[in-house]
mmCIF file of C-alpha atoms in Angstrom:
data_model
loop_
_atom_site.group_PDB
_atom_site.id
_atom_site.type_symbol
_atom_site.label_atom_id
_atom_site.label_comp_id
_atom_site.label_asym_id
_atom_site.label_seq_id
_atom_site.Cartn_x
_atom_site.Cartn_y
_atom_site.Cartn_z
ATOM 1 C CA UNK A 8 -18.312 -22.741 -4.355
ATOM 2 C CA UNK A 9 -14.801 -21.151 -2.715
ATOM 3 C CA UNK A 10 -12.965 -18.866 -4.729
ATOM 4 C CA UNK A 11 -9.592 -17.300 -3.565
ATOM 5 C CA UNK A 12 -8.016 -13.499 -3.185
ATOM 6 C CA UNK A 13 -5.133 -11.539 -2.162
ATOM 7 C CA UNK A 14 -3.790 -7.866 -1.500
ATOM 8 C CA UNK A 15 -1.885 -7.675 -4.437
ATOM 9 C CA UNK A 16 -0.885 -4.153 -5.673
ATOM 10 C CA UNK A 17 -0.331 -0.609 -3.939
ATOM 11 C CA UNK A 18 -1.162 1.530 -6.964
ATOM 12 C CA UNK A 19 -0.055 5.541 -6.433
ATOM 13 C CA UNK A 20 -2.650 7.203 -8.500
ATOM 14 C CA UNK A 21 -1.368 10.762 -9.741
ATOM 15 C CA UNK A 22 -2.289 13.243 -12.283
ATOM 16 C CA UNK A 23 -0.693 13.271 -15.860
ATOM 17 C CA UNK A 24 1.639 15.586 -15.645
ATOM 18 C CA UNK A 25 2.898 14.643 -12.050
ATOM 19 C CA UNK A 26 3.057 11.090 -13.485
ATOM 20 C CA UNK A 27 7.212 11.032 -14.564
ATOM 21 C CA UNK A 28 8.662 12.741 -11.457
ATOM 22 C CA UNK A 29 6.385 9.923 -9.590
ATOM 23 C CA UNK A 30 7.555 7.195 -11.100
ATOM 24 C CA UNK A 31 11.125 8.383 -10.964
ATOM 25 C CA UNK A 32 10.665 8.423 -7.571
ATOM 26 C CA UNK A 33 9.403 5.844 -5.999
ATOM 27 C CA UNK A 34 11.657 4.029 -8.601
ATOM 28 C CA UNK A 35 14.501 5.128 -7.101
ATOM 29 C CA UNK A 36 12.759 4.951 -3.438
ATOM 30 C CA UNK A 37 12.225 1.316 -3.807
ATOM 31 C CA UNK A 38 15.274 0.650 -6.190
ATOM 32 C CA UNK A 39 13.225 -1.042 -8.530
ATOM 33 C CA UNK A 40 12.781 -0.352 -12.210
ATOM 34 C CA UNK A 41 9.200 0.714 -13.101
ATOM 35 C CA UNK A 42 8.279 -0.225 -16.547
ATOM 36 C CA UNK A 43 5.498 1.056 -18.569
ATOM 37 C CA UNK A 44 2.761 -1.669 -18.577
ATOM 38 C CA UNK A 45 0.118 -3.351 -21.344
ATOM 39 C CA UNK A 46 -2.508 -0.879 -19.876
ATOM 40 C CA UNK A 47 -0.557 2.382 -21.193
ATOM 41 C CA UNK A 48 -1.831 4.335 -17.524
ATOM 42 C CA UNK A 49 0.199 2.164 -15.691
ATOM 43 C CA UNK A 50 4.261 1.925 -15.125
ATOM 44 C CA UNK A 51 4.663 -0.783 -12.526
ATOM 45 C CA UNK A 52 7.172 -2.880 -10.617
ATOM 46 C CA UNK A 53 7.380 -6.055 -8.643
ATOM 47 C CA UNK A 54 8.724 -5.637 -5.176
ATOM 48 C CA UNK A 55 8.359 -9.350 -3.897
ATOM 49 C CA UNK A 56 7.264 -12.602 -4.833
ATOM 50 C CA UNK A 57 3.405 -11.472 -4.193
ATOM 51 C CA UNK A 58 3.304 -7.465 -4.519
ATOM 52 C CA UNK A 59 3.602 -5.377 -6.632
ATOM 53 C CA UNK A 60 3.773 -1.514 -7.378
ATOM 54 C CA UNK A 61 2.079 0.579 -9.794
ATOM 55 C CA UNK A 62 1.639 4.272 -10.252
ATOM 56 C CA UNK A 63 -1.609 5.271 -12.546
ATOM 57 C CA UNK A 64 -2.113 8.373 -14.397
ATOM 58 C CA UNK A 65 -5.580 9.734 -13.179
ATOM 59 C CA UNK A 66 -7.395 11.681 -15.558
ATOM 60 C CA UNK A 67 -9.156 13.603 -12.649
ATOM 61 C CA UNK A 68 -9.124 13.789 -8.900
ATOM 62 C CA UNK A 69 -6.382 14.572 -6.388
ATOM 63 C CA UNK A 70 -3.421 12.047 -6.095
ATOM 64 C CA UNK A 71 -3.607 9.323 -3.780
ATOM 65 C CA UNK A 72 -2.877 6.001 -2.566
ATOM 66 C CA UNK A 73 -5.130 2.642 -3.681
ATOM 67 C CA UNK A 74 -5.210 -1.048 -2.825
ATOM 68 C CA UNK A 75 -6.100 -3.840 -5.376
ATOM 69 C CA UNK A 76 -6.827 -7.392 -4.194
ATOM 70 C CA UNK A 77 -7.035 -10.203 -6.854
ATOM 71 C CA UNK A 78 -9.440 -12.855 -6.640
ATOM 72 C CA UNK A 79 -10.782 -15.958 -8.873
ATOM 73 C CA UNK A 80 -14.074 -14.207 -9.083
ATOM 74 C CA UNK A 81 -14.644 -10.647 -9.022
ATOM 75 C CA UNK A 82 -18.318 -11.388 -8.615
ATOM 76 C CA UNK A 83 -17.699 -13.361 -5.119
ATOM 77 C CA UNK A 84 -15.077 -11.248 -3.887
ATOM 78 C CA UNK A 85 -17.395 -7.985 -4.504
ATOM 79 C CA UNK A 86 -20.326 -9.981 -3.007
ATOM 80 C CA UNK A 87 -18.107 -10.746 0.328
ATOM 81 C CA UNK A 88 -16.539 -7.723 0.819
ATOM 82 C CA UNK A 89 -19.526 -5.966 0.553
ATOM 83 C CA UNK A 90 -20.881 -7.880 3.058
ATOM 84 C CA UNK A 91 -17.909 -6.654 5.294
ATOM 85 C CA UNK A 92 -19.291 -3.676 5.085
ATOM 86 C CA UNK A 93 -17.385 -2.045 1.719
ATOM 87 C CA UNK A 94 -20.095 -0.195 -0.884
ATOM 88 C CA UNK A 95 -19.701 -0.989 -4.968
ATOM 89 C CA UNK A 96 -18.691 2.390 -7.055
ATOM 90 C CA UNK A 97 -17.871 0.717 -10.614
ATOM 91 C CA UNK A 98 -18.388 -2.621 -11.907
ATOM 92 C CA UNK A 99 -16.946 -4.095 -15.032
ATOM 93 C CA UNK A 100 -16.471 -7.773 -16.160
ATOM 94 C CA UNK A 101 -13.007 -8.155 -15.242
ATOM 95 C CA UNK A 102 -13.171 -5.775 -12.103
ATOM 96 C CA UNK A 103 -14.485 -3.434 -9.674
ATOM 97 C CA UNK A 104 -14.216 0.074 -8.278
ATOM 98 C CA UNK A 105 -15.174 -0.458 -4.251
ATOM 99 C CA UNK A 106 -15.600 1.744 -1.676
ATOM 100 C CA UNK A 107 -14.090 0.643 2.255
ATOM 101 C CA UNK A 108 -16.179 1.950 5.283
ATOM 102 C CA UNK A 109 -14.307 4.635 5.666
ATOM 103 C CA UNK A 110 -14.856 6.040 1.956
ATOM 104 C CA UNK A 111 -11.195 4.960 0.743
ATOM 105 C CA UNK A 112 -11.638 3.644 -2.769
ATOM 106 C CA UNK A 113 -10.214 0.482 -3.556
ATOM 107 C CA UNK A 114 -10.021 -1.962 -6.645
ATOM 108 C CA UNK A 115 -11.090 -5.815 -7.440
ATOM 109 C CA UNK A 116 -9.700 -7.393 -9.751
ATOM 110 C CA UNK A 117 -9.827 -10.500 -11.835
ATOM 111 C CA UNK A 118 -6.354 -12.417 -11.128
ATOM 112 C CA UNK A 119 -4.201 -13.641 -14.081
ATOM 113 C CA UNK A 120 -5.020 -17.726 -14.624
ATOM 114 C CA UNK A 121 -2.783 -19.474 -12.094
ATOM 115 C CA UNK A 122 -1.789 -16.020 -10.243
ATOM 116 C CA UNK A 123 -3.467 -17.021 -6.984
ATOM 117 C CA UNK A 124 -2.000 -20.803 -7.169
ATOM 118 C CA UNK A 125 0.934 -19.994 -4.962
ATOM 119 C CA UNK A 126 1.584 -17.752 -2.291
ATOM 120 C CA UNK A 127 -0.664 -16.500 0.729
ATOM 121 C CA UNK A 128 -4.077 -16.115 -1.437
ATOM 122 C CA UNK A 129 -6.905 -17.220 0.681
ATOM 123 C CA UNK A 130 -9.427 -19.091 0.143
ATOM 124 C CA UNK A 131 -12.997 -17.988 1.340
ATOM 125 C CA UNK A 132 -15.743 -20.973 1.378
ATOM 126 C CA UNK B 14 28.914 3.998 4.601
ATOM 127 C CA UNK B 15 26.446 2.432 3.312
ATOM 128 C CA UNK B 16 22.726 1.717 4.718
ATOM 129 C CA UNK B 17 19.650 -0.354 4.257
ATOM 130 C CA UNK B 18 15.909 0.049 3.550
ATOM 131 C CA UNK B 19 12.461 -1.750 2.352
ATOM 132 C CA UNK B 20 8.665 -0.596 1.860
ATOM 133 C CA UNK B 21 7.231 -2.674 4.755
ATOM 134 C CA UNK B 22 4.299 -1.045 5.708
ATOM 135 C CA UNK B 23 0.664 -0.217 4.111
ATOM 136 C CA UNK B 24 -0.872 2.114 6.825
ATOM 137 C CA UNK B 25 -4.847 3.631 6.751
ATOM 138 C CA UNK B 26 -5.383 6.292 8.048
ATOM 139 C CA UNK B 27 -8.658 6.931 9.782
ATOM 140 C CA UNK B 28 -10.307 9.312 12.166
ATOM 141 C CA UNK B 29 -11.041 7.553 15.772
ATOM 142 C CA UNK B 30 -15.057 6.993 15.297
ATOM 143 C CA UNK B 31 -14.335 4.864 11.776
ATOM 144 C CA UNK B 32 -11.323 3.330 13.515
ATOM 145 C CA UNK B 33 -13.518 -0.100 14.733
ATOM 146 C CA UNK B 34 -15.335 -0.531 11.408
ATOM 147 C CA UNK B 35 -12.305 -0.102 9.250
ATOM 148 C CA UNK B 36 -10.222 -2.595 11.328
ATOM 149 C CA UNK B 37 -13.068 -5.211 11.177
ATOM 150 C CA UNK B 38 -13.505 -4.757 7.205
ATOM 151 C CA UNK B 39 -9.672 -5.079 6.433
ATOM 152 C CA UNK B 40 -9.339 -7.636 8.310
ATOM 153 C CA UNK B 41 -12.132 -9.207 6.845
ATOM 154 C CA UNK B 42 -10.764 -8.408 3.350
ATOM 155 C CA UNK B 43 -7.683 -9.972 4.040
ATOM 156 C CA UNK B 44 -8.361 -12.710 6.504
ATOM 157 C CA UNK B 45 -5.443 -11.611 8.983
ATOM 158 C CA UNK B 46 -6.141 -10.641 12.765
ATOM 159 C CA UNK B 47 -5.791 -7.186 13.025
ATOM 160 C CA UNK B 48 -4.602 -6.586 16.676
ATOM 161 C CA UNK B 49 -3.900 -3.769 18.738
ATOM 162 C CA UNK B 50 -0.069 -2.967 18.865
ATOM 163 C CA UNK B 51 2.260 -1.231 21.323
ATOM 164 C CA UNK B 52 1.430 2.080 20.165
ATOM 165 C CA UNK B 53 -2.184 2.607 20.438
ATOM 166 C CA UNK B 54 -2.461 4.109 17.995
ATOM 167 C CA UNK B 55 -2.619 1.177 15.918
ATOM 168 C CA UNK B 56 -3.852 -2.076 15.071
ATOM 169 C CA UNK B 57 -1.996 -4.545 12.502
ATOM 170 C CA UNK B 58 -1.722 -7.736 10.633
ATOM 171 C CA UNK B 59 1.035 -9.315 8.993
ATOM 172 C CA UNK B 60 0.184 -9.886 5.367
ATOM 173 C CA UNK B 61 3.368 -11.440 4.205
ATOM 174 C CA UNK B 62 7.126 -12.274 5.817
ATOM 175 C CA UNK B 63 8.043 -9.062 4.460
ATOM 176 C CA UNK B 64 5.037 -6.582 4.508
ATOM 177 C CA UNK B 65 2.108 -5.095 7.259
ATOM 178 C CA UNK B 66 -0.785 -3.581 7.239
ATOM 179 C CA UNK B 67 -1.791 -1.152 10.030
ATOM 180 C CA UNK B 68 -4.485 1.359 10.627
ATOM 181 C CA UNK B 69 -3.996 4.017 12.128
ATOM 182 C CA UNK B 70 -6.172 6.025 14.256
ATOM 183 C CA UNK B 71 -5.592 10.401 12.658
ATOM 184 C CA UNK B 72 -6.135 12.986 15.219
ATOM 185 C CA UNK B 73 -7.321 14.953 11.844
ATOM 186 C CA UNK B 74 -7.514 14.773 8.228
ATOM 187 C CA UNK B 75 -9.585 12.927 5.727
ATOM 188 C CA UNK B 76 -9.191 9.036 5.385
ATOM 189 C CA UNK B 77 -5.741 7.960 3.081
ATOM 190 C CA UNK B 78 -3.522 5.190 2.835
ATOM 191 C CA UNK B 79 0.279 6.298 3.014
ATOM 192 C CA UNK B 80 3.202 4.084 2.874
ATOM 193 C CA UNK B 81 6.273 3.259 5.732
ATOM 194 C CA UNK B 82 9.794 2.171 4.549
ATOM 195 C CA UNK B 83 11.691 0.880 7.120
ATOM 196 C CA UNK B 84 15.540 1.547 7.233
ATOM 197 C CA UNK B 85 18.503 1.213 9.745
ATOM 198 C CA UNK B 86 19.877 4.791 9.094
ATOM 199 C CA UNK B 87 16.973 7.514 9.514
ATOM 200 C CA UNK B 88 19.637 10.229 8.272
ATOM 201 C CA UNK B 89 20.440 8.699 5.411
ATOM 202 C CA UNK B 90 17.573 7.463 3.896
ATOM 203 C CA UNK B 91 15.824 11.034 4.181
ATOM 204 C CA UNK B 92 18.877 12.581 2.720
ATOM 205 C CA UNK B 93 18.871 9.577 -0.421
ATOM 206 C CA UNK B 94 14.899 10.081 -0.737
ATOM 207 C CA UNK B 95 15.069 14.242 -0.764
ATOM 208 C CA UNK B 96 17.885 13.705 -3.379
ATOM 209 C CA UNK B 97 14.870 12.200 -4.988
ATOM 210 C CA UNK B 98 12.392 14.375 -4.941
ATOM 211 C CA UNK B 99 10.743 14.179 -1.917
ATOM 212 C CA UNK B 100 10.665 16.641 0.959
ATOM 213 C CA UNK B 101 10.833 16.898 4.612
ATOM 214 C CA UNK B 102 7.386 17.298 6.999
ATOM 215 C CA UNK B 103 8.390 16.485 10.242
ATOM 216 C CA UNK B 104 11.745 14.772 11.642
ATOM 217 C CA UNK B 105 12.253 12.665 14.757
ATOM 218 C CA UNK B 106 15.347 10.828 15.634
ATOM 219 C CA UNK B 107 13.188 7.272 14.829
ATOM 220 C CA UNK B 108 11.439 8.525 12.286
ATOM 221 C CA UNK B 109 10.027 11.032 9.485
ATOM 222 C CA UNK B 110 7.329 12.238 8.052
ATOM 223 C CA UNK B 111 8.116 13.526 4.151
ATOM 224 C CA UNK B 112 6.317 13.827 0.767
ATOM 225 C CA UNK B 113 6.753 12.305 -2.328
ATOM 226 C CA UNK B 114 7.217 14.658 -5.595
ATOM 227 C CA UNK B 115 3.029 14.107 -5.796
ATOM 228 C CA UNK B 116 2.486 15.348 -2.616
ATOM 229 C CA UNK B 117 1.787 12.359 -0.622
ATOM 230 C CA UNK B 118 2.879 11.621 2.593
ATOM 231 C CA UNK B 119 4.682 8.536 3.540
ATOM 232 C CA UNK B 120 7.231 7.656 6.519
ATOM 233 C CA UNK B 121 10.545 6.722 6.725
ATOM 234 C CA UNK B 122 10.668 4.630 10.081
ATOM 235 C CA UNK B 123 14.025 3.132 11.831
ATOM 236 C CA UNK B 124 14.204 -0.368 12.127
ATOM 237 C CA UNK B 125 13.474 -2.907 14.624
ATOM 238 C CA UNK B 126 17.434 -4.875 14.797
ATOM 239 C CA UNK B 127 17.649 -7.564 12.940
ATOM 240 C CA UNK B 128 14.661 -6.722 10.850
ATOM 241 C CA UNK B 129 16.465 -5.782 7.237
ATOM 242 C CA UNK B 130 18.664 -8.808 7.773
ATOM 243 C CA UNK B 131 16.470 -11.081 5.811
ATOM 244 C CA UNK B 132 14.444 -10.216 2.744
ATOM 245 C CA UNK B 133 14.472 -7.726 -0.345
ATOM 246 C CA UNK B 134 15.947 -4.578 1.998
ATOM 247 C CA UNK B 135 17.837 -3.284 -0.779
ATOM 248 C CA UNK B 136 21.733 -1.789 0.566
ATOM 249 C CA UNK B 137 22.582 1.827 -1.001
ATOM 250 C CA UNK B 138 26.029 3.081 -1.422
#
């Protein structure tokens, strides 16, 4: 069965108390308004029609830089990429923690019903 | 007078000897062609119309993703972004290297002509 996926978030991942100078900034980098989100970590913002921006309070760990692709099915998305060569850290229901070859974490995650429907998702046999 | 400028670039950032196996797994992930570009430095894909992906080969460091805007005034988009919070690494008259409030690196990168025309480049004052 084919499921679907996309890059769809670049999520700046920051300590607590760096976490309002960071979204200040890249607010006013990218001119876009970051709003606090559902998930209380997050303040994100849509820069185009398929991408979006989100910066995460960490509650350990140096800042850095993540990718999250969105997919139809977390469990066939992990099961490909992994195949790619990417290693599993974290596994929940509605996403995963992955690792890419070269040790840069990254983040799978179950797309919002109808997310994938437009745009340049693709879809993997 | 005023000037342009748009996120347009996710870049890895990899030493040389995981430089093969991290180009084949993102371009796996994402199902674009990474190819090699001018600068050999790099391969890239085009994910969107507005947005790459590169990796880049690091002389040294550990493995990060860090982030390119693209603008057609190098002057004054460093001078808007330090207003914000970020500060200078290294300056070139096409480009610069700064960090953002957090502490991570990204680039400020001039142009290609033409390139802003189109899409969500956002014009400052």
């Amino acid at each position: 069965m084919s499921h679907r996926s996309m890059l769809t978030a670049i999520v700046i991942d920051v300590p607590g108390e760096q976490r309002p100078d960071e979204v200040a900034f890249w607010s006013g980098a990218t001119g876009k308004d970051f709003v606090r989100l559902h998930y209380p970590e997050y303040h994100g913002a849509r820069l185009t029609s398929t991408l979006v921006m989100l910066v995460q309070e960490l509650g350990e760990g140096a800042p850095r830089v993540h990718l999250d692709l969105h997919t139809d099915d977390v469990d066939a998305e992990v099961a490909r990429l992994t195949a790619l060569g990417a290693s599993e850290v974290e596994r929940r229901p509605d996403w995963a923690v992955m690792r890419d070859p070269a040790g840069l974490p990254f983040c799978v995650v179950r797309a919002r019903p109808g997310e994938l429907d437009d745009g340049p998702a693709i879809t993997w046999p």
